[in-house]
Amino acid sequence: MTGTSSAFRATQLATIRHVVLHPCHGMEQHEAPTMRTVLTLFGTRPEVIKLAPVMHAIARHPGGLRSLQVSSSQHTDLLHPLARRLNVRIDHDLAVMTAGQSLTDTLTRVMTGLSGVLAAERPDMILVQGDTTTALAGALAGCHARIPVGHVEAGLRTGDRTSPFPEEINRRLIAQVADLHFAATRRNVDALVHEGVAPDGIVLTGNPVVDALHAILADAPPAPALSALLAGIAGRRLIVLTTHRRENFGAVMHGHLRALRRFVERHADVTVVFPVHPNPAVVAAAQAELGDAPRIHRIAPLDYPDFVHLLSRAWLIVSDSGGIQEEAPTLGKPVIILRDTTERPEVLECGIGRLAGHDAARLEALLEDAHADASLADTARAVANPFGSGDAGTRIAQAVHAFLMRTGNAPIAAHPQEHRP
Ligand code: UDP
């Protein structure tokens, strides 16, 4: 089966299931009006951002789905205010984080905490997102309790088991455990099929980060402090910079920042806003290289809605973040990626992204190209978003509902060990 046809088939199967099984198409008179509970687990900032539209779509699905929302609080400080701003209710907080804990500690604490919730709530399905330790723990706990697992953002791969670590391993392990795989792009569908995942368990949905961005820009105005900053720099070409990845620490990050500084010094029409990640390595590099640089504004990290507003005003984004590579095409912004490779090649293929790698000279050349090419911003705005059109939450809720209709509402089987004499 070719990649394209497998992707098409996955989409088609999802649609067929929906048409045959959705209550709107004639099944409801035969079904008991049972409420199905879908437990969604999140623990980090990107997870709550991407799962918020999914949880909202589940809660408003007309087919009788109950959204049960569980936080592992793997990132407590960032997560709770964000959940509040995105109207995400937390029904259970596993509160797993302790100082200096290992990956194994996090994994086992999430599994143990979640197992108690599963026994008490008996959900019909568990949704996890991405590649965190929380997501892996949720998938394994679901598997052990014989509860179907759905994986949002399935099929993302670097092809390198060691990078990013442990995320690439986590993604692959979750794919082995999940029953439903919600792939953001055709490439992600193909990666899953290539690894032997059955195509009829794969649904091409787009990435719910697109839904999240649209909702934020429509509903959450920028905070006064950000509005004041934006007013102060109006009229200049705005570069939004973020860098925090461990592999860039040290000489690479210093080189990138020096290249940016030189570029800004050469072009009086350019300004940079740099929300500085709190990691001491980033703070020190920013202070050393950009200390007194004109038109470079170092600010504290912004909460997500404000950061989205900032991105939406950018002329150019320069970043080593993974999530921002999905946000750039959604907002129609060109992005220079401070990495050697990307697990989201779609952003390069659609023409919006360029890889600067670890080379400061290449970054400087790419910045000059962007400055010289007045059409770059227009081109970026016109690109079709490879990560979907903003209806991933609804598509996922529909596919979950169809799956639960198809598989019935069997009670949770006890853990096999509990049957042993
Ligand atoms: N982000 C944010 N505030 C900031 C900087 C970034 O909300 O000041 C968001 C950004 O939009 C992206 C996410 O944080 O969605 C990126 O998270 P991170 O860089 O920690 O992880 P990665 O994307 O590399 O997995």
CSV table of C-alpha atoms and ligand atoms in Angstrom, one decimal:
chain,number,residue,atom,x,y,z
A,1,MET,CA,0.0,0.0,0.0
A,2,THR,CA,1.4,3.4,-0.9
A,3,GLY,CA,1.7,6.1,1.7
A,4,THR,CA,-0.9,8.3,0.2
A,5,SER,CA,-3.4,5.5,-0.2
A,6,SER,CA,-2.9,4.3,3.3
A,7,ALA,CA,-3.5,7.8,4.6
A,8,PHE,CA,-6.6,8.1,2.4
A,9,ARG,CA,-7.8,4.8,3.6
A,10,ALA,CA,-7.4,5.8,7.3
A,11,THR,CA,-9.4,9.0,6.7
A,12,GLN,CA,-12.0,7.1,4.7
A,13,LEU,CA,-12.4,4.4,7.4
A,14,ALA,CA,-12.9,7.1,10.0
A,15,THR,CA,-15.5,8.7,7.9
A,16,ILE,CA,-17.3,5.4,7.1
A,17,ARG,CA,-17.4,4.5,10.8
A,18,HIS,CA,-18.8,7.9,11.6
A,19,VAL,CA,-21.5,7.6,8.9
A,20,VAL,CA,-22.5,4.2,9.9
A,21,LEU,CA,-22.4,4.6,13.6
A,22,HIS,CA,-23.0,8.2,14.5
A,23,PRO,CA,-26.4,8.6,16.2
A,24,CYS,CA,-27.3,11.4,13.7
A,25,HIS,CA,-27.3,8.7,11.0
A,26,GLY,CA,-30.0,6.5,12.5
A,27,MET,CA,-28.5,4.4,15.2
A,28,GLU,CA,-29.8,6.1,18.2
A,29,GLN,CA,-33.1,4.4,18.4
A,30,HIS,CA,-31.3,1.1,18.9
A,31,GLU,CA,-28.9,2.3,21.5
A,32,ALA,CA,-29.3,2.5,25.2
A,33,PRO,CA,-28.7,6.1,26.2
A,34,THR,CA,-25.5,5.2,28.1
A,35,MET,CA,-23.2,8.0,29.0
A,36,ARG,CA,-19.6,7.0,27.9
A,37,THR,CA,-16.8,8.5,30.0
A,38,VAL,CA,-13.6,9.6,28.1
A,39,LEU,CA,-10.7,10.2,30.5
A,40,THR,CA,-8.2,12.7,29.1
A,41,LEU,CA,-4.8,12.8,30.8
A,42,PHE,CA,-2.4,15.7,30.6
A,43,GLY,CA,0.6,16.9,32.6
A,44,THR,CA,2.6,19.5,30.8
A,45,ARG,CA,2.0,22.8,29.0
A,46,PRO,CA,1.9,21.5,25.5
A,47,GLU,CA,-0.4,18.6,26.5
A,48,VAL,CA,-3.0,20.9,28.0
A,49,ILE,CA,-2.8,23.3,25.0
A,50,LYS,CA,-3.4,20.5,22.5
A,51,LEU,CA,-5.9,18.5,24.6
A,52,ALA,CA,-8.1,21.5,25.6
A,53,PRO,CA,-9.9,21.6,22.2
A,54,VAL,CA,-10.3,17.8,22.3
A,55,MET,CA,-11.8,17.9,25.8
A,56,HIS,CA,-14.2,20.7,24.9
A,57,ALA,CA,-15.3,18.8,21.7
A,58,ILE,CA,-15.9,15.6,23.8
A,59,ALA,CA,-17.9,17.5,26.4
A,60,ARG,CA,-20.2,19.1,23.7
A,61,HIS,CA,-20.5,15.9,21.5
A,62,PRO,CA,-24.2,15.2,21.0
A,63,GLY,CA,-23.6,11.4,21.4
A,64,GLY,CA,-23.5,11.3,25.2
A,65,LEU,CA,-19.8,11.5,26.0
A,66,ARG,CA,-18.6,12.6,29.5
A,67,SER,CA,-15.2,14.3,29.6
A,68,LEU,CA,-13.3,13.3,32.7
A,69,GLN,CA,-10.1,15.5,32.9
A,70,VAL,CA,-7.1,14.4,34.9
A,71,SER,CA,-3.8,16.2,35.4
A,72,SER,CA,-0.7,14.4,36.5
A,73,SER,CA,0.8,17.9,37.2
A,74,GLN,CA,4.2,16.8,35.8
A,75,HIS,CA,4.7,20.6,35.3
A,76,THR,CA,2.6,22.1,38.2
A,77,ASP,CA,3.6,25.8,38.0
A,78,LEU,CA,3.0,26.3,34.3
A,79,LEU,CA,0.0,24.0,34.0
A,80,HIS,CA,-2.7,25.2,36.4
A,81,PRO,CA,-2.9,28.8,35.4
A,82,LEU,CA,-2.9,27.7,31.8
A,83,ALA,CA,-5.7,25.2,32.4
A,84,ARG,CA,-7.7,27.9,34.0
A,85,ARG,CA,-7.2,30.3,31.0
A,86,LEU,CA,-8.2,27.6,28.6
A,87,ASN,CA,-11.3,26.7,30.6
A,88,VAL,CA,-10.1,23.3,31.3
A,89,ARG,CA,-11.6,21.9,34.5
A,90,ILE,CA,-9.3,19.5,36.4
A,91,ASP,CA,-11.4,16.6,37.9
A,92,HIS,CA,-8.5,14.7,39.4
A,93,ASP,CA,-5.0,16.0,40.1
A,94,LEU,CA,-2.5,13.2,40.6
A,95,ALA,CA,0.1,15.8,41.8
A,96,VAL,CA,3.0,13.6,41.1
A,97,MET,CA,5.8,16.0,40.9
A,98,THR,CA,8.5,16.0,43.6
A,99,ALA,CA,11.9,17.7,43.6
A,100,GLY,CA,14.6,15.9,41.5
A,101,GLN,CA,12.5,12.8,40.6
A,102,SER,CA,13.7,10.5,37.9
A,103,LEU,CA,11.8,9.5,34.7
A,104,THR,CA,11.1,6.2,36.4
A,105,ASP,CA,9.7,7.9,39.5
A,106,THR,CA,7.4,10.0,37.3
A,107,LEU,CA,6.3,7.1,35.3
A,108,THR,CA,5.4,4.9,38.3
A,109,ARG,CA,3.8,7.7,40.3
A,110,VAL,CA,1.5,8.6,37.4
A,111,MET,CA,0.6,5.0,36.8
A,112,THR,CA,-0.1,4.4,40.4
A,113,GLY,CA,-2.2,7.6,40.8
A,114,LEU,CA,-4.1,7.0,37.6
A,115,SER,CA,-4.9,3.4,38.5
A,116,GLY,CA,-6.8,4.6,41.5
A,117,VAL,CA,-8.8,7.0,39.3
A,118,LEU,CA,-9.5,4.3,36.8
A,119,ALA,CA,-10.8,1.9,39.5
A,120,ALA,CA,-13.1,4.7,40.9
A,121,GLU,CA,-14.3,6.2,37.7
A,122,ARG,CA,-14.3,3.2,35.3
A,123,PRO,CA,-13.9,5.3,32.1
A,124,ASP,CA,-14.6,3.8,28.7
A,125,MET,CA,-11.6,5.2,27.0
A,126,ILE,CA,-8.3,7.1,27.9
A,127,LEU,CA,-6.8,9.8,25.7
A,128,VAL,CA,-3.2,10.8,26.0
A,129,GLN,CA,-1.2,13.2,23.9
A,130,GLY,CA,2.3,13.3,22.4
A,131,ASP,CA,5.3,11.8,24.0
A,132,THR,CA,5.7,12.8,27.6
A,133,THR,CA,6.3,10.4,30.6
A,134,THR,CA,2.7,11.3,31.6
A,135,ALA,CA,1.4,10.1,28.2
A,136,LEU,CA,3.3,6.9,28.3
A,137,ALA,CA,2.1,6.2,31.9
A,138,GLY,CA,-1.5,6.9,30.9
A,139,ALA,CA,-1.3,4.5,27.9
A,140,LEU,CA,0.3,1.7,30.0
A,141,ALA,CA,-2.2,2.2,32.9
A,142,GLY,CA,-5.0,2.1,30.4
A,143,CYS,CA,-3.6,-1.1,28.8
A,144,HIS,CA,-3.2,-2.8,32.2
A,145,ALA,CA,-6.8,-2.0,33.1
A,146,ARG,CA,-8.1,-3.2,29.7
A,147,ILE,CA,-9.3,0.3,28.8
A,148,PRO,CA,-9.0,1.4,25.1
A,149,VAL,CA,-6.3,4.1,24.6
A,150,GLY,CA,-6.5,6.9,22.1
A,151,HIS,CA,-3.2,8.7,21.2
A,152,VAL,CA,-3.4,12.3,20.0
A,153,GLU,CA,-0.5,13.4,17.8
A,154,ALA,CA,0.3,9.9,16.9
A,155,GLY,CA,3.0,9.0,14.3
A,156,LEU,CA,5.4,11.9,14.9
A,157,ARG,CA,9.0,10.5,14.5
A,158,THR,CA,12.5,11.7,14.2
A,159,GLY,CA,13.7,8.2,13.3
A,160,ASP,CA,16.4,8.5,16.0
A,161,ARG,CA,15.6,6.5,19.1
A,162,THR,CA,18.0,8.7,21.1
A,163,SER,CA,16.7,12.1,20.1
A,164,PRO,CA,14.7,13.7,21.5
A,165,PHE,CA,15.1,11.5,24.6
A,166,PRO,CA,12.9,10.0,26.1
A,167,GLU,CA,10.2,11.5,23.8
A,168,GLU,CA,11.0,9.4,20.7
A,169,ILE,CA,10.9,6.2,22.7
A,170,ASN,CA,7.7,7.2,24.5
A,171,ARG,CA,6.0,7.9,21.1
A,172,ARG,CA,6.9,4.5,19.8
A,173,LEU,CA,5.9,2.7,22.9
A,174,ILE,CA,2.5,4.5,23.0
A,175,ALA,CA,1.9,3.4,19.4
A,176,GLN,CA,2.3,-0.2,20.5
A,177,VAL,CA,-0.3,0.2,23.2
A,178,ALA,CA,-2.9,2.5,21.7
A,179,ASP,CA,-6.2,1.3,20.0
A,180,LEU,CA,-6.9,4.6,18.2
A,181,HIS,CA,-4.1,6.7,16.7
A,182,PHE,CA,-5.0,10.3,15.9
A,183,ALA,CA,-2.4,11.5,13.3
A,184,ALA,CA,-1.9,15.1,12.6
A,185,THR,CA,-0.6,14.7,9.0
A,186,ARG,CA,-0.4,12.1,6.2
A,187,ARG,CA,3.3,11.7,7.0
A,188,ASN,CA,2.4,10.7,10.5
A,189,VAL,CA,-0.2,8.2,9.2
A,190,ASP,CA,2.5,6.7,6.9
A,191,ALA,CA,4.9,6.4,9.8
A,192,LEU,CA,2.4,4.4,11.8
A,193,VAL,CA,1.5,2.1,8.9
A,194,HIS,CA,5.2,1.6,8.2
A,195,GLU,CA,5.6,0.4,11.9
A,196,GLY,CA,2.8,-2.1,11.4
A,197,VAL,CA,-0.1,-0.2,13.1
A,198,ALA,CA,-3.4,-1.4,11.5
A,199,PRO,CA,-4.7,1.3,9.2
A,200,ASP,CA,-8.2,1.0,10.5
A,201,GLY,CA,-7.0,2.2,13.9
A,202,ILE,CA,-5.5,5.4,12.4
A,203,VAL,CA,-7.5,8.6,11.9
A,204,LEU,CA,-6.1,11.6,10.1
A,205,THR,CA,-7.4,14.5,12.2
A,206,GLY,CA,-4.9,17.4,11.9
A,207,ASN,CA,-3.3,18.7,15.1
A,208,PRO,CA,-5.6,20.3,17.7
A,209,VAL,CA,-3.0,23.0,18.4
A,210,VAL,CA,-4.5,24.6,15.3
A,211,ASP,CA,-8.0,24.7,17.0
A,212,ALA,CA,-6.4,26.0,20.2
A,213,LEU,CA,-4.7,28.9,18.3
A,214,HIS,CA,-7.9,29.9,16.5
A,215,ALA,CA,-9.8,29.9,19.8
A,216,ILE,CA,-7.3,32.0,21.6
A,217,LEU,CA,-7.0,34.6,19.0
A,218,ALA,CA,-10.8,34.9,18.8
A,219,ASP,CA,-11.5,34.8,22.6
A,220,ALA,CA,-8.6,35.9,24.7
A,221,PRO,CA,-7.3,39.5,24.2
A,222,PRO,CA,-3.6,40.2,24.9
A,223,ALA,CA,-2.9,41.3,28.5
A,224,PRO,CA,-2.2,45.1,29.0
A,225,ALA,CA,1.6,44.6,29.5
A,226,LEU,CA,1.9,42.9,26.1
A,227,SER,CA,-0.3,45.4,24.4
A,228,ALA,CA,2.0,48.2,25.7
A,229,LEU,CA,5.1,46.4,24.5
A,230,LEU,CA,3.5,45.8,21.1
A,231,ALA,CA,2.5,49.5,20.9
A,232,GLY,CA,6.1,50.5,21.7
A,233,ILE,CA,7.6,48.5,18.8
A,234,ALA,CA,4.8,49.2,16.2
A,235,GLY,CA,6.2,50.0,12.8
A,236,ARG,CA,9.2,47.7,13.0
A,237,ARG,CA,9.7,44.2,11.7
A,238,LEU,CA,9.2,42.0,14.7
A,239,ILE,CA,11.3,38.9,15.3
A,240,VAL,CA,10.0,36.6,18.0
A,241,LEU,CA,12.8,34.5,19.4
A,242,THR,CA,12.7,31.5,21.7
A,243,THR,CA,15.6,29.1,22.5
A,244,HIS,CA,15.8,26.7,25.3
A,245,ARG,CA,16.8,23.2,24.0
A,246,ARG,CA,19.5,21.5,25.9
A,247,GLU,CA,21.5,20.6,22.7
A,248,ASN,CA,21.9,24.3,22.0
A,249,PHE,CA,23.3,25.2,25.4
A,250,GLY,CA,26.7,26.7,25.5
A,251,ALA,CA,28.6,27.7,22.3
A,252,VAL,CA,25.8,27.1,19.9
A,253,MET,CA,23.3,29.3,21.8
A,254,HIS,CA,25.9,32.0,22.3
A,255,GLY,CA,26.6,31.9,18.5
A,256,HIS,CA,22.9,32.1,17.6
A,257,LEU,CA,22.4,35.1,19.9
A,258,ARG,CA,25.5,36.9,18.6
A,259,ALA,CA,24.3,36.4,15.0
A,260,LEU,CA,20.9,37.8,15.8
A,261,ARG,CA,22.4,40.8,17.6
A,262,ARG,CA,24.7,41.6,14.6
A,263,PHE,CA,21.7,41.3,12.3
A,264,VAL,CA,19.6,43.7,14.4
A,265,GLU,CA,22.4,46.2,14.6
A,266,ARG,CA,22.7,46.3,10.8
A,267,HIS,CA,18.9,46.8,10.3
A,268,ALA,CA,17.2,49.7,12.2
A,269,ASP,CA,13.8,48.5,11.0
A,270,VAL,CA,14.1,45.2,12.9
A,271,THR,CA,13.3,44.6,16.6
A,272,VAL,CA,13.4,41.3,18.6
A,273,VAL,CA,11.2,40.2,21.5
A,274,PHE,CA,12.7,37.3,23.3
A,275,PRO,CA,10.8,35.6,26.1
A,276,VAL,CA,13.7,34.1,28.0
A,277,HIS,CA,13.3,30.6,29.3
A,278,PRO,CA,14.0,30.4,33.0
A,279,ASN,CA,16.7,27.8,32.6
A,280,PRO,CA,19.9,29.4,34.0
A,281,ALA,CA,21.9,28.4,30.9
A,282,VAL,CA,19.5,30.4,28.7
A,283,VAL,CA,19.3,33.4,31.1
A,284,ALA,CA,23.2,33.6,31.3
A,285,ALA,CA,23.6,33.3,27.5
A,286,ALA,CA,21.0,36.0,26.9
A,287,GLN,CA,22.6,38.3,29.4
A,288,ALA,CA,26.1,37.8,28.1
A,289,GLU,CA,25.3,38.2,24.4
A,290,LEU,CA,22.3,40.7,24.4
A,291,GLY,CA,22.9,42.6,27.6
A,292,ASP,CA,22.7,46.2,26.2
A,293,ALA,CA,21.6,45.4,22.7
A,294,PRO,CA,19.3,48.1,21.2
A,295,ARG,CA,15.9,46.9,19.9
A,296,ILE,CA,16.2,43.5,21.6
A,297,HIS,CA,13.6,43.1,24.3
A,298,ARG,CA,14.3,40.3,26.7
A,299,ILE,CA,11.1,39.5,28.7
A,300,ALA,CA,9.8,36.9,31.1
A,301,PRO,CA,8.1,33.9,29.5
A,302,LEU,CA,4.5,34.8,28.5
A,303,ASP,CA,1.5,32.8,29.3
A,304,TYR,CA,0.2,30.9,26.3
A,305,PRO,CA,-2.5,33.2,25.0
A,306,ASP,CA,-0.2,36.2,25.2
A,307,PHE,CA,2.6,34.3,23.5
A,308,VAL,CA,0.1,33.4,20.7
A,309,HIS,CA,-0.8,37.1,20.3
A,310,LEU,CA,2.9,37.9,20.2
A,311,LEU,CA,3.5,35.3,17.4
A,312,SER,CA,0.6,36.6,15.5
A,313,ARG,CA,2.3,40.0,15.3
A,314,ALA,CA,5.7,38.6,14.2
A,315,TRP,CA,7.3,39.3,10.9
A,316,LEU,CA,9.6,36.3,11.5
A,317,ILE,CA,9.9,33.6,14.1
A,318,VAL,CA,13.3,32.2,15.2
A,319,SER,CA,13.0,29.2,17.5
A,320,ASP,CA,14.3,25.8,18.5
A,321,SER,CA,10.8,24.8,19.9
A,322,GLY,CA,8.9,21.9,18.5
A,323,GLY,CA,5.4,23.3,19.2
A,324,ILE,CA,6.2,26.6,17.6
A,325,GLN,CA,6.9,24.8,14.3
A,326,GLU,CA,3.2,23.9,14.3
A,327,GLU,CA,2.1,27.4,15.4
A,328,ALA,CA,4.0,29.2,12.6
A,329,PRO,CA,2.1,27.8,9.6
A,330,THR,CA,-1.1,28.1,11.6
A,331,LEU,CA,-0.5,31.8,12.0
A,332,GLY,CA,1.0,32.1,8.5
A,333,LYS,CA,4.5,33.2,9.8
A,334,PRO,CA,7.9,32.2,8.4
A,335,VAL,CA,10.1,30.4,10.9
A,336,ILE,CA,13.8,29.9,11.1
A,337,ILE,CA,14.4,26.7,13.1
A,338,LEU,CA,17.5,26.5,15.4
A,339,ARG,CA,17.9,22.8,15.0
A,340,ASP,CA,19.8,20.4,12.7
A,341,THR,CA,16.7,18.3,12.0
A,342,THR,CA,13.0,18.5,12.6
A,343,GLU,CA,10.4,15.8,13.2
A,344,ARG,CA,8.0,18.1,11.5
A,345,PRO,CA,9.4,18.2,7.9
A,346,GLU,CA,6.0,19.4,6.8
A,347,VAL,CA,7.0,22.9,7.9
A,348,LEU,CA,10.0,22.8,5.6
A,349,GLU,CA,8.1,21.2,2.7
A,350,CYS,CA,5.3,23.9,2.8
A,351,GLY,CA,8.0,26.6,2.4
A,352,ILE,CA,7.4,28.3,5.7
A,353,GLY,CA,10.3,26.9,7.7
A,354,ARG,CA,14.1,26.9,7.2
A,355,LEU,CA,16.6,25.0,9.2
A,356,ALA,CA,19.5,27.0,10.6
A,357,GLY,CA,21.0,24.1,12.5
A,358,HIS,CA,23.8,24.9,14.9
A,359,ASP,CA,25.6,27.2,12.6
A,360,ALA,CA,25.5,30.9,13.5
A,361,ALA,CA,26.7,31.9,10.0
A,362,ARG,CA,23.9,30.1,8.4
A,363,LEU,CA,21.4,31.7,10.7
A,364,GLU,CA,22.8,35.1,9.8
A,365,ALA,CA,22.5,34.3,6.1
A,366,LEU,CA,18.9,33.2,6.5
A,367,LEU,CA,18.1,36.3,8.4
A,368,GLU,CA,19.6,38.4,5.6
A,369,ASP,CA,17.6,36.4,3.0
A,370,ALA,CA,14.4,37.0,4.9
A,371,HIS,CA,15.1,40.8,5.1
A,372,ALA,CA,15.9,41.0,1.4
A,373,ASP,CA,12.9,39.0,0.3
A,374,ALA,CA,9.9,41.2,0.8
A,375,SER,CA,7.5,38.5,-0.4
A,376,LEU,CA,8.4,36.0,2.3
A,377,ALA,CA,5.7,37.2,4.7
A,378,ASP,CA,3.0,37.1,1.9
A,379,THR,CA,4.1,33.7,0.8
A,380,ALA,CA,3.9,32.4,4.4
A,381,ARG,CA,0.4,33.8,4.8
A,382,ALA,CA,-0.8,32.0,1.7
A,383,VAL,CA,0.5,28.6,2.6
A,384,ALA,CA,-2.1,25.8,3.3
A,385,ASN,CA,-1.6,24.7,6.8
A,386,PRO,CA,0.0,21.1,6.8
A,387,PHE,CA,-1.3,20.6,10.4
A,388,GLY,CA,-5.0,20.9,9.6
A,389,SER,CA,-7.8,23.4,9.5
A,390,GLY,CA,-8.8,23.8,13.2
A,391,ASP,CA,-11.3,21.0,13.5
A,392,ALA,CA,-9.1,18.3,15.0
A,393,GLY,CA,-10.9,18.3,18.3
A,394,THR,CA,-14.2,17.7,16.7
A,395,ARG,CA,-12.8,14.9,14.5
A,396,ILE,CA,-11.2,13.2,17.4
A,397,ALA,CA,-14.4,13.4,19.5
A,398,GLN,CA,-16.3,11.9,16.5
A,399,ALA,CA,-13.8,9.1,16.1
A,400,VAL,CA,-13.9,8.3,19.8
A,401,HIS,CA,-17.7,8.2,19.8
A,402,ALA,CA,-17.8,6.0,16.7
A,403,PHE,CA,-15.2,3.7,18.3
A,404,LEU,CA,-17.2,3.4,21.5
A,405,MET,CA,-20.4,2.7,19.6
A,406,ARG,CA,-18.6,0.0,17.7
A,407,THR,CA,-16.9,-1.7,20.6
A,408,GLY,CA,-19.9,-1.4,23.0
A,409,ASN,CA,-19.6,-0.3,26.6
A,410,ALA,CA,-18.0,-3.3,28.2
A,411,PRO,CA,-17.1,-2.9,31.9
A,412,ILE,CA,-13.5,-2.7,32.7
A,413,ALA,CA,-11.9,-6.1,33.2
A,414,ALA,CA,-10.0,-6.5,36.4
A,415,HIS,CA,-6.2,-6.6,36.2
A,416,PRO,CA,-5.3,-10.3,35.2
A,417,GLN,CA,-3.4,-10.7,38.5
A,418,GLU,CA,-6.6,-9.9,40.5
A,419,HIS,CA,-8.1,-13.1,39.1
A,420,ARG,CA,-5.4,-15.3,40.3
A,421,PRO,CA,-6.4,-17.7,43.1
B,1,UDP,N1,5.3,29.3,24.7
B,1,UDP,C1,4.6,30.0,25.6
B,1,UDP,N2,5.2,31.1,26.2
B,1,UDP,C2,6.5,31.5,25.9
B,1,UDP,C3,7.2,30.7,25.0
B,1,UDP,C4,6.6,29.6,24.4
B,1,UDP,O1,3.5,29.7,25.9
B,1,UDP,O2,7.0,32.5,26.5
B,1,UDP,C5,4.7,28.1,24.1
B,1,UDP,C6,4.9,27.9,22.6
B,1,UDP,O3,3.9,28.6,21.9
B,1,UDP,C7,4.8,26.4,22.4
B,1,UDP,C8,5.2,25.9,23.7
B,1,UDP,O4,5.3,26.9,24.6
B,1,UDP,O5,3.5,26.0,22.1
B,1,UDP,C9,6.6,25.3,23.5
B,1,UDP,O6,6.9,24.6,24.6
B,1,UDP,P1,8.4,24.1,24.8
B,1,UDP,O7,9.2,25.1,24.1
B,1,UDP,O8,8.6,23.9,26.3
B,1,UDP,O9,8.4,22.7,24.2
B,1,UDP,P2,8.5,22.1,22.7
B,1,UDP,O10,7.6,22.9,21.8
B,1,UDP,O11,9.9,22.3,22.3
B,1,UDP,O12,8.1,20.7,22.9
